[in-house]
PDB file of C-alpha atoms in Angstrom:
ATOM      1  CA  MET A 451     -39.354 115.828 -43.770  1.00  0.00           C
ATOM      2  CA  ALA A 452     -38.248 114.994 -40.314  1.00  0.00           C
ATOM      3  CA  MET A 453     -41.022 112.196 -40.100  1.00  0.00           C
ATOM      4  CA  GLU A 454     -40.076 110.511 -43.351  1.00  0.00           C
ATOM      5  CA  ILE A 455     -36.473 110.550 -41.827  1.00  0.00           C
ATOM      6  CA  ARG A 456     -37.303 109.222 -38.674  1.00  0.00           C
ATOM      7  CA  ALA A 457     -39.926 106.138 -40.412  1.00  0.00           C
ATOM      8  CA  ARG A 458     -36.796 105.203 -42.491  1.00  0.00           C
ATOM      9  CA  LEU A 459     -34.512 104.828 -39.798  1.00  0.00           C
ATOM     10  CA  ALA A 460     -36.926 102.766 -37.976  1.00  0.00           C
ATOM     11  CA  ALA A 461     -37.997 100.614 -40.953  1.00  0.00           C
ATOM     12  CA  TRP A 462     -34.288  99.921 -41.486  1.00  0.00           C
ATOM     13  CA  ASP A 463     -33.324  99.211 -37.971  1.00  0.00           C
ATOM     14  CA  PHE A 464     -36.151  96.895 -37.902  1.00  0.00           C
ATOM     15  CA  GLY A 465     -34.829  95.009 -40.642  1.00  0.00           C
ATOM     16  CA  MET A 466     -31.096  94.883 -39.807  1.00  0.00           C
ATOM     17  CA  SER A 467     -32.231  92.977 -36.691  1.00  0.00           C
ATOM     18  CA  LEU A 468     -34.589  90.853 -38.079  1.00  0.00           C
ATOM     19  CA  MET A 469     -31.426  90.318 -40.593  1.00  0.00           C
ATOM     20  CA  TRP A 470     -29.631  89.465 -37.991  1.00  0.00           C
ATOM     21  CA  ALA A 471     -32.192  86.475 -36.578  1.00  0.00           C
ATOM     22  CA  TRP A 472     -31.738  85.156 -39.980  1.00  0.00           C
ATOM     23  CA  SER A 473     -28.411  85.258 -40.701  1.00  0.00           C
ATOM     24  CA  GLY A 474     -27.631  83.319 -37.345  1.00  0.00           C
ATOM     25  CA  ALA A 475     -30.053  80.844 -38.014  1.00  0.00           C
ATOM     26  CA  LEU A 476     -28.789  80.475 -41.477  1.00  0.00           C
ATOM     27  CA  THR A 477     -25.295  80.111 -40.752  1.00  0.00           C
ATOM     28  CA  ARG A 478     -26.086  77.305 -38.132  1.00  0.00           C
ATOM     29  CA  LEU A 479     -27.646  75.366 -41.340  1.00  0.00           C
ATOM     30  CA  LEU A 480     -24.689  75.472 -43.296  1.00  0.00           C
ATOM     31  CA  VAL A 481     -22.634  74.732 -40.757  1.00  0.00           C
ATOM     32  CA  HIS A 482     -24.469  71.692 -39.797  1.00  0.00           C
ATOM     33  CA  GLY A 483     -24.361  70.702 -43.723  1.00  0.00           C
ATOM     34  CA  PHE A 484     -20.413  70.904 -43.657  1.00  0.00           C
ATOM     35  CA  GLY A 485     -20.343  68.819 -40.564  1.00  0.00           C
ATOM     36  CA  ASP A 486     -20.145  70.804 -36.985  1.00  0.00           C
ATOM     37  CA  GLY A 487     -16.929  70.725 -35.429  1.00  0.00           C
ATOM     38  CA  THR A 488     -15.008  70.094 -38.139  1.00  0.00           C
ATOM     39  CA  VAL A 489     -12.390  72.369 -39.861  1.00  0.00           C
ATOM     40  CA  ALA A 490     -14.681  72.800 -42.988  1.00  0.00           C
ATOM     41  CA  GLY A 491     -17.766  73.989 -40.948  1.00  0.00           C
ATOM     42  CA  GLU A 492     -15.417  76.109 -38.795  1.00  0.00           C
ATOM     43  CA  VAL A 493     -14.435  77.908 -41.471  1.00  0.00           C
ATOM     44  CA  VAL A 494     -18.173  78.572 -42.698  1.00  0.00           C
ATOM     45  CA  LYS A 495     -18.946  79.572 -39.890  1.00  0.00           C
ATOM     46  CA  VAL A 496     -16.315  82.063 -39.036  1.00  0.00           C
ATOM     47  CA  SER A 497     -16.604  83.656 -42.751  1.00  0.00           C
ATOM     48  CA  LEU A 498     -20.357  83.999 -42.621  1.00  0.00           C
ATOM     49  CA  TYR A 499     -20.380  85.617 -39.215  1.00  0.00           C
ATOM     50  CA  VAL A 500     -17.406  88.672 -40.053  1.00  0.00           C
ATOM     51  CA  GLY A 501     -19.262  88.501 -43.468  1.00  0.00           C
ATOM     52  CA  SER A 502     -22.443  89.597 -41.649  1.00  0.00           C
ATOM     53  CA  LEU A 503     -20.852  91.693 -39.215  1.00  0.00           C
ATOM     54  CA  PHE A 504     -19.113  93.528 -42.309  1.00  0.00           C
ATOM     55  CA  LEU A 505     -22.629  93.872 -44.248  1.00  0.00           C
ATOM     56  CA  SER A 506     -24.527  95.406 -41.488  1.00  0.00           C
ATOM     57  CA  ALA A 507     -22.077  98.016 -40.474  1.00  0.00           C
ATOM     58  CA  TRP A 508     -22.333  98.806 -44.401  1.00  0.00           C
ATOM     59  CA  VAL A 509     -25.697  98.763 -44.531  1.00  0.00           C
ATOM     60  CA  GLY A 510     -25.495 101.362 -40.694  1.00  0.00           C
ATOM     61  CA  ARG A 511     -23.569 103.425 -42.559  1.00  0.00           C
ATOM     62  CA  VAL A 512     -24.910 103.809 -45.992  1.00  0.00           C
ATOM     63  CA  THR A 513     -28.529 104.078 -44.070  1.00  0.00           C
ATOM     64  CA  GLY A 514     -27.819 104.984 -40.453  1.00  0.00           C
ATOM     65  CA  GLY A 515     -29.926 102.536 -39.394  1.00  0.00           C
ATOM     66  CA  GLY A 516     -29.056 100.577 -36.629  1.00  0.00           C
ATOM     67  CA  CYS A 517     -28.486 103.212 -34.145  1.00  0.00           C
ATOM     68  CA  GLY A 518     -30.954 106.056 -34.561  1.00  0.00           C
ATOM     69  CA  ASN A 519     -33.934 104.189 -32.739  1.00  0.00           C
ATOM     70  CA  PRO A 520     -34.765 102.885 -29.226  1.00  0.00           C
ATOM     71  CA  LEU A 521     -33.574  99.755 -28.128  1.00  0.00           C
ATOM     72  CA  THR A 522     -37.504  98.840 -28.160  1.00  0.00           C
ATOM     73  CA  LEU A 523     -37.303  98.546 -31.970  1.00  0.00           C
ATOM     74  CA  LEU A 524     -34.914  96.562 -32.489  1.00  0.00           C
ATOM     75  CA  VAL A 525     -36.545  94.526 -29.988  1.00  0.00           C
ATOM     76  CA  CYS A 526     -39.451  93.826 -32.157  1.00  0.00           C
ATOM     77  CA  GLY A 527     -37.232  93.374 -35.026  1.00  0.00           C
ATOM     78  CA  SER A 528     -35.853  90.253 -33.915  1.00  0.00           C
ATOM     79  CA  ILE A 529     -38.516  88.705 -32.108  1.00  0.00           C
ATOM     80  CA  VAL A 530     -40.128  88.842 -35.567  1.00  0.00           C
ATOM     81  CA  GLY A 531     -36.819  87.544 -37.032  1.00  0.00           C
ATOM     82  CA  ALA A 532     -37.199  84.604 -34.890  1.00  0.00           C
ATOM     83  CA  ALA A 533     -40.574  83.779 -35.194  1.00  0.00           C
ATOM     84  CA  LEU A 534     -40.285  83.429 -39.254  1.00  0.00           C
ATOM     85  CA  VAL A 535     -37.931  81.484 -38.818  1.00  0.00           C
ATOM     86  CA  THR A 536     -39.136  78.991 -36.947  1.00  0.00           C
ATOM     87  CA  LEU A 537     -42.305  79.535 -38.842  1.00  0.00           C
ATOM     88  CA  ILE A 538     -40.406  78.914 -42.056  1.00  0.00           C
ATOM     89  CA  LEU A 539     -37.716  76.724 -41.006  1.00  0.00           C
ATOM     90  CA  PRO A 540     -39.731  74.038 -38.536  1.00  0.00           C
ATOM     91  CA  GLU A 541     -36.319  71.936 -38.716  1.00  0.00           C
ATOM     92  CA  PHE A 542     -34.442  74.379 -37.002  1.00  0.00           C
ATOM     93  CA  THR A 543     -34.182  74.018 -33.812  1.00  0.00           C
ATOM     94  CA  TYR A 544     -32.906  76.554 -30.714  1.00  0.00           C
ATOM     95  CA  SER A 545     -32.165  75.373 -27.196  1.00  0.00           C
ATOM     96  CA  ASP A 546     -31.327  78.249 -24.176  1.00  0.00           C
ATOM     97  CA  PRO A 547     -27.620  79.395 -24.663  1.00  0.00           C
ATOM     98  CA  LEU A 548     -26.940  79.917 -20.945  1.00  0.00           C
ATOM     99  CA  LYS A 549     -24.972  76.907 -19.944  1.00  0.00           C
ATOM    100  CA  VAL A 550     -23.435  77.967 -16.429  1.00  0.00           C
ATOM    101  CA  GLY A 551     -25.269  79.362 -13.280  1.00  0.00           C
ATOM    102  CA  ILE A 552     -26.909  83.159 -13.167  1.00  0.00           C
ATOM    103  CA  ALA A 553     -24.197  84.735 -11.021  1.00  0.00           C
ATOM    104  CA  GLN A 554     -21.262  83.488 -13.687  1.00  0.00           C
ATOM    105  CA  GLY A 555     -23.219  83.912 -17.108  1.00  0.00           C
ATOM    106  CA  ALA A 556     -23.595  87.865 -15.898  1.00  0.00           C
ATOM    107  CA  LEU A 557     -20.387  88.308 -15.285  1.00  0.00           C
ATOM    108  CA  THR A 558     -19.323  86.557 -18.288  1.00  0.00           C
ATOM    109  CA  GLU A 559     -21.978  88.677 -20.297  1.00  0.00           C
ATOM    110  CA  GLY A 560     -20.832  91.981 -18.453  1.00  0.00           C
ATOM    111  CA  PHE A 561     -16.831  91.380 -19.348  1.00  0.00           C
ATOM    112  CA  LEU A 562     -18.151  90.633 -23.088  1.00  0.00           C
ATOM    113  CA  ALA A 563     -20.241  93.778 -23.310  1.00  0.00           C
ATOM    114  CA  PHE A 564     -17.654  95.850 -21.917  1.00  0.00           C
ATOM    115  CA  GLY A 565     -14.902  94.533 -24.005  1.00  0.00           C
ATOM    116  CA  ILE A 566     -17.145  95.059 -27.325  1.00  0.00           C
ATOM    117  CA  ALA A 567     -18.227  98.805 -25.575  1.00  0.00           C
ATOM    118  CA  SER A 568     -14.906  99.544 -25.335  1.00  0.00           C
ATOM    119  CA  VAL A 569     -13.206  98.708 -28.790  1.00  0.00           C
ATOM    120  CA  SER A 570     -16.468 100.244 -30.429  1.00  0.00           C
ATOM    121  CA  LEU A 571     -15.691 103.908 -27.789  1.00  0.00           C
ATOM    122  CA  ALA A 572     -11.836 103.797 -29.053  1.00  0.00           C
ATOM    123  CA  LEU A 573     -12.475 103.294 -32.753  1.00  0.00           C
ATOM    124  CA  THR A 574     -14.585 106.799 -32.631  1.00  0.00           C
ATOM    125  CA  ARG A 575     -10.953 108.063 -32.202  1.00  0.00           C
ATOM    126  CA  TYR A 576      -9.709 106.716 -35.515  1.00  0.00           C
ATOM    127  CA  ASP A 577      -9.896 108.036 -39.260  1.00  0.00           C
ATOM    128  CA  PRO A 578     -14.098 107.801 -39.822  1.00  0.00           C
ATOM    129  CA  ASN A 579     -13.297 107.264 -43.738  1.00  0.00           C
ATOM    130  CA  ASP A 580     -11.024 104.023 -42.429  1.00  0.00           C
ATOM    131  CA  PHE A 581     -14.090 102.174 -43.133  1.00  0.00           C
ATOM    132  CA  ILE A 582     -12.502  98.387 -43.940  1.00  0.00           C
ATOM    133  CA  VAL A 583      -9.704  98.710 -41.120  1.00  0.00           C
ATOM    134  CA  LYS A 584     -12.429 100.183 -38.152  1.00  0.00           C
ATOM    135  CA  THR A 585     -14.671  97.565 -39.329  1.00  0.00           C
ATOM    136  CA  TRP A 586     -12.039  94.647 -39.209  1.00  0.00           C
ATOM    137  CA  ILE A 587     -10.714  95.461 -36.051  1.00  0.00           C
ATOM    138  CA  HIS A 588     -14.401  95.545 -34.621  1.00  0.00           C
ATOM    139  CA  SER A 589     -15.660  92.042 -36.472  1.00  0.00           C
ATOM    140  CA  MET A 590     -12.225  90.285 -34.959  1.00  0.00           C
ATOM    141  CA  SER A 591     -12.758  91.901 -31.787  1.00  0.00           C
ATOM    142  CA  ARG A 592     -16.295  90.604 -31.413  1.00  0.00           C
ATOM    143  CA  LEU A 593     -15.561  87.268 -32.672  1.00  0.00           C
ATOM    144  CA  THR A 594     -12.738  86.748 -30.218  1.00  0.00           C
ATOM    145  CA  LEU A 595     -15.072  87.925 -27.626  1.00  0.00           C
ATOM    146  CA  ARG A 596     -18.228  85.531 -28.832  1.00  0.00           C
ATOM    147  CA  ILE A 597     -15.753  82.591 -29.364  1.00  0.00           C
ATOM    148  CA  LEU A 598     -14.445  83.020 -25.077  1.00  0.00           C
ATOM    149  CA  GLY A 599     -18.688  83.198 -24.515  1.00  0.00           C
ATOM    150  CA  SER A 600     -19.517  80.778 -26.654  1.00  0.00           C
ATOM    151  CA  ASP A 601     -19.415  77.723 -24.140  1.00  0.00           C
ATOM    152  CA  LEU A 602     -21.189  79.950 -21.554  1.00  0.00           C
ATOM    153  CA  THR A 603     -23.581  82.427 -22.555  1.00  0.00           C
ATOM    154  CA  GLY A 604     -23.323  82.101 -26.546  1.00  0.00           C
ATOM    155  CA  GLY A 605     -21.410  85.352 -26.469  1.00  0.00           C
ATOM    156  CA  ILE A 606     -24.405  87.548 -27.679  1.00  0.00           C
ATOM    157  CA  MET A 607     -23.453  90.686 -26.360  1.00  0.00           C
ATOM    158  CA  ASN A 608     -26.635  92.058 -27.211  1.00  0.00           C
ATOM    159  CA  PRO A 609     -29.847  92.210 -25.012  1.00  0.00           C
ATOM    160  CA  ALA A 610     -32.095  92.667 -28.497  1.00  0.00           C
ATOM    161  CA  SER A 611     -30.473  89.557 -30.263  1.00  0.00           C
ATOM    162  CA  ALA A 612     -31.088  87.614 -26.756  1.00  0.00           C
ATOM    163  CA  ALA A 613     -34.767  88.518 -26.667  1.00  0.00           C
ATOM    164  CA  GLY A 614     -35.560  86.994 -30.023  1.00  0.00           C
ATOM    165  CA  TRP A 615     -34.866  83.499 -29.432  1.00  0.00           C
ATOM    166  CA  ALA A 616     -35.715  84.040 -25.712  1.00  0.00           C
ATOM    167  CA  PHE A 617     -39.323  85.142 -26.694  1.00  0.00           C
ATOM    168  CA  VAL A 618     -39.860  82.368 -28.894  1.00  0.00           C
ATOM    169  CA  LEU A 619     -38.287  79.703 -26.321  1.00  0.00           C
ATOM    170  CA  GLY A 620     -41.428  81.396 -23.626  1.00  0.00           C
ATOM    171  CA  ASN A 621     -38.721  82.486 -21.061  1.00  0.00           C
ATOM    172  CA  GLN A 622     -38.210  86.118 -21.883  1.00  0.00           C
ATOM    173  CA  THR A 623     -39.239  87.149 -18.431  1.00  0.00           C
ATOM    174  CA  ALA A 624     -37.324  84.688 -16.641  1.00  0.00           C
ATOM    175  CA  ARG A 625     -34.894  86.139 -14.050  1.00  0.00           C
ATOM    176  CA  GLN A 626     -32.214  84.183 -15.525  1.00  0.00           C
ATOM    177  CA  HIS A 627     -32.332  85.693 -18.662  1.00  0.00           C
ATOM    178  CA  LEU A 628     -33.540  89.412 -17.109  1.00  0.00           C
ATOM    179  CA  LEU A 629     -30.227  89.271 -15.226  1.00  0.00           C
ATOM    180  CA  VAL A 630     -27.650  87.698 -17.706  1.00  0.00           C
ATOM    181  CA  TYR A 631     -28.677  89.024 -21.357  1.00  0.00           C
ATOM    182  CA  TRP A 632     -30.203  92.615 -20.342  1.00  0.00           C
ATOM    183  CA  ILE A 633     -28.874  94.309 -16.845  1.00  0.00           C
ATOM    184  CA  ALA A 634     -25.103  92.461 -17.231  1.00  0.00           C
ATOM    185  CA  PRO A 635     -24.689  93.823 -21.009  1.00  0.00           C
ATOM    186  CA  ILE A 636     -26.381  97.310 -20.532  1.00  0.00           C
ATOM    187  CA  GLN A 637     -24.441  98.140 -16.818  1.00  0.00           C
ATOM    188  CA  ALA A 638     -21.152  96.833 -18.126  1.00  0.00           C
ATOM    189  CA  THR A 639     -21.778  99.507 -21.481  1.00  0.00           C
ATOM    190  CA  ILE A 640     -22.325 102.132 -19.259  1.00  0.00           C
ATOM    191  CA  LEU A 641     -19.172 101.274 -17.621  1.00  0.00           C
ATOM    192  CA  ALA A 642     -17.463 101.010 -20.396  1.00  0.00           C
ATOM    193  CA  ALA A 643     -18.943 104.586 -21.648  1.00  0.00           C
ATOM    194  CA  TRP A 644     -18.087 106.346 -18.305  1.00  0.00           C
ATOM    195  CA  ALA A 645     -14.535 104.767 -18.382  1.00  0.00           C
ATOM    196  CA  PHE A 646     -13.857 105.665 -21.654  1.00  0.00           C
ATOM    197  CA  ARG A 647     -15.013 109.363 -21.108  1.00  0.00           C
ATOM    198  CA  TRP A 648     -12.898 109.999 -17.587  1.00  0.00           C
ATOM    199  CA  LEU A 649      -9.770 108.756 -19.977  1.00  0.00           C
ATOM    200  CA  ILE A 650     -10.335 111.137 -22.388  1.00  0.00           C
ATOM    201  CA  GLN A 651     -11.031 114.209 -20.044  1.00  0.00           C
ATOM    202  CA  ASN A 652      -7.792 112.844 -17.766  1.00  0.00           C
ATOM    203  CA  GLY A 653      -6.062 112.747 -20.896  1.00  0.00           C
ATOM    204  CA  ARG A 654      -6.975 115.891 -22.431  1.00  0.00           C
ATOM    205  CA  LYS A 655      -6.307 117.340 -18.830  1.00  0.00           C
ATOM    206  CA  GLN A 656      -2.586 116.075 -19.322  1.00  0.00           C
ATOM    207  CA  GLU A 657      -2.260 117.879 -22.794  1.00  0.00           C
ATOM    208  CA  LYS A 658      -3.511 120.774 -21.357  1.00  0.00           C
ATOM    209  CA  ARG A 659      -1.149 121.166 -18.242  1.00  0.00           C
ATOM    210  CA  PRO A 660       1.259 123.895 -18.547  1.00  0.00           C
ATOM    211  CA  GLN A 661       5.094 122.674 -18.345  1.00  0.00           C
ATOM    212  CA  PHE A 662       7.364 124.585 -16.310  1.00  0.00           C
ATOM    213  CA  MET A 663      11.221 124.861 -16.963  1.00  0.00           C
ATOM    214  CA  VAL A 664      13.297 124.692 -14.162  1.00  0.00           C
ATOM    215  CA  SER A 665      16.514 127.238 -15.311  1.00  0.00           C
ATOM    216  CA  VAL A 666      19.942 125.514 -13.742  1.00  0.00           C
ATOM    217  CA  PRO A 667      22.833 128.359 -13.194  1.00  0.00           C
ATOM    218  CA  ILE A 668      25.694 127.267 -15.180  1.00  0.00           C
ATOM    219  CA  PRO A 669      29.401 127.927 -13.543  1.00  0.00           C
ATOM    220  CA  ARG A 670      31.100 130.535 -16.061  1.00  0.00           C
ATOM    221  CA  ARG A 671      34.102 128.595 -17.622  1.00  0.00           C
ATOM    222  CA  LEU A 672      37.526 130.715 -18.629  1.00  0.00           C
ATOM    223  CA  ASP A 673      39.382 128.653 -21.312  1.00  0.00           C
ATOM    224  CA  SER A 674      43.380 129.389 -21.824  1.00  0.00           C
ATOM    225  CA  SER A 675      43.134 131.822 -24.905  1.00  0.00           C
ATOM    226  CA  SER A 676      39.963 133.668 -22.819  1.00  0.00           C
ATOM    227  CA  ARG A 677      42.244 134.271 -20.431  1.00  0.00           C
ATOM    228  CA  ILE A 678      45.133 135.107 -22.570  1.00  0.00           C
ATOM    229  CA  LEU A 679      42.776 137.788 -24.347  1.00  0.00           C
ATOM    230  CA  SER A 680      42.053 139.498 -21.301  1.00  0.00           C
ATOM    231  CA  ARG A 681      45.687 139.690 -20.379  1.00  0.00           C
ATOM    232  CA  ARG A 682      46.523 141.328 -23.615  1.00  0.00           C
ATOM    233  CA  THR A 683      43.972 143.619 -23.248  1.00  0.00           C
ATOM    234  CA  HIS A 684      44.725 144.778 -19.612  1.00  0.00           C
ATOM    235  CA  LYS A 685      48.382 145.709 -20.884  1.00  0.00           C
ATOM    236  CA  PHE A 686      46.895 148.067 -23.398  1.00  0.00           C
ATOM    237  CA  GLN A 687      44.620 149.869 -21.299  1.00  0.00           C
TER     238      GLN A 687
END
C-alpha cells in the first residue's frame, strides 16, 4: 500500500513538472498571437499565469503531488516537458533568460526565492481550509516577484523549472546556470526557512515569558465625611 501511494505521488510530481513546461510554452504562443507588449497580450499572460498557479495548487492539494518527492524527479519532469515542446512545436524558440552578470543574477534569483519562500511559509500559519485566499496571495506574490526579475533572470525561482530548458539549450552544466538557478535559490530558501523558524520560536518565547506586576503603594486619603464619622464615633465611646 505504501509503495502504491509513493508511486502515485511520483507520477503526479512528474506530471506537474511536465505541465509547467508546457504551460509556459503555450502561454508565450498565445501571447504572441495577441501581440507581444500590447495590453491584450499582457492581460492574457497574467491571466494564464495566475490560472496555472491555481490549477497547480488545486492538483497538489487533491493528489498530494508536487511536494512529496525529491527534486530529481521534478527535474526529470521539467526536462521531458521541455523536450516534448521542442519536438511537437518546432516553431517555439527559447533563449537563455539570464540577461545580467553571474553575481547580479545570483543575487536576483536569491532575493526572489527568499521572497516566495517567506510568503509560502507565512501562509502555513493561515487556516488550511481557506484555499482560495491562500492561493490568491501566493499567486499574486509570485507574479509580482516574477515581474521584478523577468528582465534580469526571468524570475524563475525554481531550479527544477530552470533545468528543463537549460537541458534543451545544452547549458545545464554551465557555471552561470548552476550558480544563478541552483545554488542561489536553494541557499535563499534555506535562509528563509531558518529566519521563519527563528521568528516563530522567538514569538513563542515572548508569549511564554512571565509578566511581573509591580504594586505601587497608594497614599491613604480621608475625605471630610470620614473625618466627621470618626469624630462622632469617638464621642460615643
